Short mmCIF file of C-alpha atoms and ligand atoms in Angstrom, two decimals:
data_model
loop_
_atom_site.label_atom_id
_atom_site.label_comp_id
_atom_site.label_asym_id
_atom_site.label_seq_id
_atom_site.Cartn_x
_atom_site.Cartn_y
_atom_site.Cartn_z
CA MET A 885 28.15 -14.49 0.45
CA ASN A 886 25.78 -16.43 2.59
CA LEU A 887 22.60 -14.43 3.22
CA SER A 888 20.13 -16.71 5.02
CA HIS A 889 16.89 -14.74 5.44
CA ILE A 890 15.32 -11.33 5.93
CA GLU A 891 16.35 -10.62 9.52
CA HIS A 892 14.09 -7.59 9.93
CA ILE A 893 12.20 -4.80 8.25
CA GLY A 894 12.68 -1.37 9.81
CA ILE A 895 9.68 0.96 9.93
CA ALA A 896 10.08 4.63 10.84
CA VAL A 897 7.30 5.86 13.13
CA ASN A 898 6.58 9.07 15.00
CA SER A 899 5.72 7.20 18.19
CA ILE A 900 6.47 3.59 19.14
CA GLU A 901 3.77 3.76 21.78
CA GLU A 902 1.16 4.65 19.16
CA ALA A 903 2.40 2.17 16.55
CA ASN A 904 2.57 -0.67 19.10
CA THR A 905 -1.19 -0.53 19.41
CA PHE A 906 -1.57 -1.50 15.75
CA PHE A 907 0.96 -4.34 15.88
CA GLU A 908 -0.22 -5.71 19.23
CA GLU A 909 -3.95 -5.09 19.33
CA ILE A 910 -4.86 -5.30 15.65
CA LEU A 911 -2.27 -7.77 14.29
CA GLY A 912 -1.88 -9.70 17.55
CA LEU A 913 1.93 -9.68 17.56
CA LYS A 914 3.88 -9.28 20.80
CA CYS A 915 6.45 -6.56 21.34
CA TYR A 916 9.25 -8.57 22.99
CA ALA A 917 11.83 -5.80 23.41
CA ILE A 918 12.20 -2.05 23.44
CA GLU A 919 15.75 -0.79 23.23
CA GLU A 920 17.48 2.53 22.66
CA VAL A 921 20.42 2.48 20.25
CA LYS A 922 22.26 5.66 21.28
CA ASP A 923 24.79 5.42 18.47
CA GLN A 924 21.97 5.50 15.88
CA LYS A 925 19.83 8.04 17.80
CA VAL A 926 16.80 5.77 17.76
CA LYS A 927 14.50 3.89 20.08
CA THR A 928 13.51 0.47 18.68
CA ALA A 929 10.66 -1.96 19.33
CA PHE A 930 10.78 -5.55 18.09
CA PHE A 931 8.11 -8.04 16.98
CA GLN A 932 8.93 -11.57 15.80
CA ILE A 933 7.03 -13.07 12.86
CA GLY A 934 8.46 -16.38 11.68
CA GLN A 935 12.20 -15.98 11.11
CA THR A 936 11.77 -12.26 10.55
CA LYS A 937 11.30 -9.30 12.85
CA ILE A 938 9.57 -5.99 12.48
CA GLU A 939 11.71 -3.22 13.97
CA LEU A 940 9.88 0.00 14.77
CA LEU A 941 12.17 3.02 14.80
CA GLU A 942 11.46 6.23 16.68
CA ALA A 943 13.95 9.10 16.53
CA THR A 944 15.48 10.20 19.83
CA SER A 945 16.86 13.47 18.49
CA GLU A 946 16.19 15.91 15.66
CA ASP A 947 19.39 14.96 13.84
CA SER A 948 18.58 11.23 13.93
CA PRO A 949 18.55 9.58 10.46
CA VAL A 950 15.00 8.49 11.30
CA ALA A 951 13.87 12.06 12.08
CA LYS A 952 15.36 13.23 8.76
CA PHE A 953 13.68 10.33 6.93
CA ILE A 954 10.23 11.11 8.39
CA ALA A 955 10.62 14.86 7.72
CA LYS A 956 11.39 14.13 4.06
CA ARG A 957 9.22 11.10 3.29
CA GLY A 958 6.79 10.59 6.18
CA GLN A 959 6.40 7.43 8.25
CA GLY A 960 6.99 4.12 6.46
CA ILE A 961 9.44 1.38 5.55
CA HIS A 962 12.89 2.70 6.37
CA HIS A 963 15.16 -0.26 5.62
CA ILE A 964 15.39 -3.98 4.97
CA ALA A 965 17.96 -6.11 6.76
CA PHE A 966 19.49 -9.37 5.49
CA ALA A 967 21.05 -11.90 7.86
CA THR A 968 24.56 -13.17 7.25
CA ASP A 969 27.06 -15.16 9.28
CA ASP A 970 29.87 -12.65 8.71
CA VAL A 971 28.93 -8.98 8.36
CA ASP A 972 32.45 -7.65 7.69
CA ALA A 973 33.11 -10.24 4.98
CA SER A 974 29.72 -9.57 3.34
CA LEU A 975 30.30 -5.78 3.36
CA LYS A 976 33.73 -6.26 1.80
CA GLU A 977 32.36 -8.53 -0.91
CA ILE A 978 29.47 -6.14 -1.67
CA GLU A 979 31.87 -3.18 -1.93
CA GLU A 980 34.17 -5.13 -4.23
CA LYS A 981 31.17 -5.66 -6.51
CA GLY A 982 30.82 -1.88 -6.85
CA VAL A 983 28.08 -1.01 -4.37
CA ARG A 984 28.47 2.15 -2.27
CA LEU A 985 28.60 1.42 1.45
CA ILE A 986 27.61 3.62 4.37
CA ASP A 987 29.55 1.37 6.79
CA LYS A 988 32.80 -0.16 5.57
CA VAL A 989 33.08 -2.20 8.74
CA ALA A 990 30.40 -3.56 11.03
CA ARG A 991 29.20 -1.55 13.99
CA LYS A 992 27.07 -2.51 16.95
CA GLY A 993 23.31 -2.31 16.44
CA ALA A 994 20.18 -3.26 18.36
CA GLU A 995 20.04 -6.68 20.03
CA GLY A 996 23.84 -6.74 20.20
CA LEU A 997 24.12 -7.59 16.51
CA ASP A 998 26.80 -6.48 14.07
CA ILE A 999 25.24 -4.21 11.46
CA GLY A 1000 26.36 -2.40 8.32
CA PHE A 1001 24.37 -0.28 5.86
CA LEU A 1002 24.56 0.01 2.07
CA HIS A 1003 23.73 3.40 0.57
CA PRO A 1004 20.16 3.64 -0.81
CA LYS A 1005 21.41 5.53 -3.86
CA SER A 1006 23.32 2.38 -4.77
CA THR A 1007 20.48 -0.07 -3.96
CA PHE A 1008 17.49 1.14 -5.98
CA GLY A 1009 16.28 3.55 -3.28
CA VAL A 1010 16.02 0.90 -0.54
CA LEU A 1011 18.28 1.45 2.46
CA THR A 1012 19.76 -2.04 2.93
CA GLU A 1013 21.33 -3.46 6.08
CA ILE A 1014 23.49 -6.53 6.50
CA CYS A 1015 23.41 -7.93 10.03
CA GLY A 1016 24.50 -10.93 12.00
CA LYS A 1017 25.79 -12.25 15.29
CA ARG A 1018 28.56 -10.12 16.72
CA LYS A 1019 32.02 -11.65 16.39
CA LEU A 1020 34.00 -11.87 19.61
N1 CMX B 2129 15.66 4.86 2.47
C1 CMX B 2129 15.77 5.33 1.20
N2 CMX B 2129 16.33 6.54 0.92
C2 CMX B 2129 16.76 7.28 1.96
C3 CMX B 2129 16.66 6.85 3.29
C4 CMX B 2129 16.09 5.58 3.54
N3 CMX B 2129 15.96 5.11 4.77
N4 CMX B 2129 17.18 7.80 4.11
C5 CMX B 2129 17.57 8.81 3.31
N5 CMX B 2129 17.32 8.50 2.02
C6 CMX B 2129 17.56 9.33 0.84
C7 CMX B 2129 16.91 10.68 0.99
O1 CMX B 2129 15.55 10.66 0.59
C8 CMX B 2129 17.76 11.53 0.07
O2 CMX B 2129 17.37 11.34 -1.26
P1 CMX B 2129 17.25 12.59 -2.29
O3 CMX B 2129 18.65 13.16 -2.35
O4 CMX B 2129 16.82 11.94 -3.56
O5 CMX B 2129 16.27 13.52 -1.67
C9 CMX B 2129 19.16 10.95 0.25
O6 CMX B 2129 18.95 9.60 0.74
C10 CMX B 2129 19.99 11.73 1.23
O7 CMX B 2129 19.24 11.84 2.42
P2 CMX B 2129 19.45 12.94 3.54
O8 CMX B 2129 18.15 13.17 4.23
O9 CMX B 2129 20.18 14.13 2.97
O10 CMX B 2129 20.33 12.19 4.59
P3 CMX B 2129 21.87 11.86 4.61
O11 CMX B 2129 22.50 11.85 3.25
O12 CMX B 2129 22.49 12.71 5.65
O13 CMX B 2129 21.76 10.35 5.14
C11 CMX B 2129 21.72 8.03 4.88
C12 CMX B 2129 21.12 9.34 4.41
C13 CMX B 2129 20.94 6.89 4.26
C14 CMX B 2129 23.21 7.97 4.43
C15 CMX B 2129 21.65 7.99 6.47
O14 CMX B 2129 20.29 8.06 6.84
C16 CMX B 2129 22.28 6.76 7.07
O15 CMX B 2129 23.49 6.72 7.27
N6 CMX B 2129 21.50 5.72 7.39
C17 CMX B 2129 22.00 4.51 7.99
C18 CMX B 2129 21.85 4.55 9.49
C19 CMX B 2129 20.40 4.57 9.90
O16 CMX B 2129 19.49 4.78 9.12
N7 CMX B 2129 20.17 4.36 11.23
C20 CMX B 2129 18.86 4.28 11.81
C21 CMX B 2129 18.38 2.86 11.99
C22 CMX B 2129 19.31 2.12 12.93
C23 CMX B 2129 18.88 0.74 13.33
O17 CMX B 2129 18.11 0.06 12.64
O18 CMX B 2129 19.36 0.30 14.41
#
């Protein structure tokens, strides 16, 4: 497997508008994109810092995974995403090594990337995402 860097860290927030103030006005980062990912029932906001991004996640419905996460655990780090050049191949390899997957094949995430999640119960309580450029 060829993981190159931490692509992003996902942070669950009640309100992107409120959280943006901290990242923009206090930390001085620039929100370069806001995008709704309907499939995941979230609105996302992105900040670039070096090779890595911060992805703010706001639920767009009550049954969103992010709404459930905040109800149970409060706002905070929701997931960590590793970059790879082949998401399907990485997921397959990880599964073969005995890790429980949420996504057996890549699906489309924010920024048009391929994404796939590993189950937090199999990854020491940290929801882990593998993501990379979408294959044509
Ligand atoms: N990190 C760590 N643990 C988590 C978690 C997270 N983000 N989300 C849920 N869990 C834990 C819960 O605390 C719970 O643990 P306990 O049983 O010990 O209480 C357990 O997982 C089950 O949680 P649940 O609330 O009953 O929720 P579900 O089992 O229905 O779903 C999960 C959990 C991880 C399978 C689901 O949230 C999922 O499929 N996530 C991947 C997709 C996603 O999160 N999308 C949003 C972001 C999309 C994006 O970045 O574009």
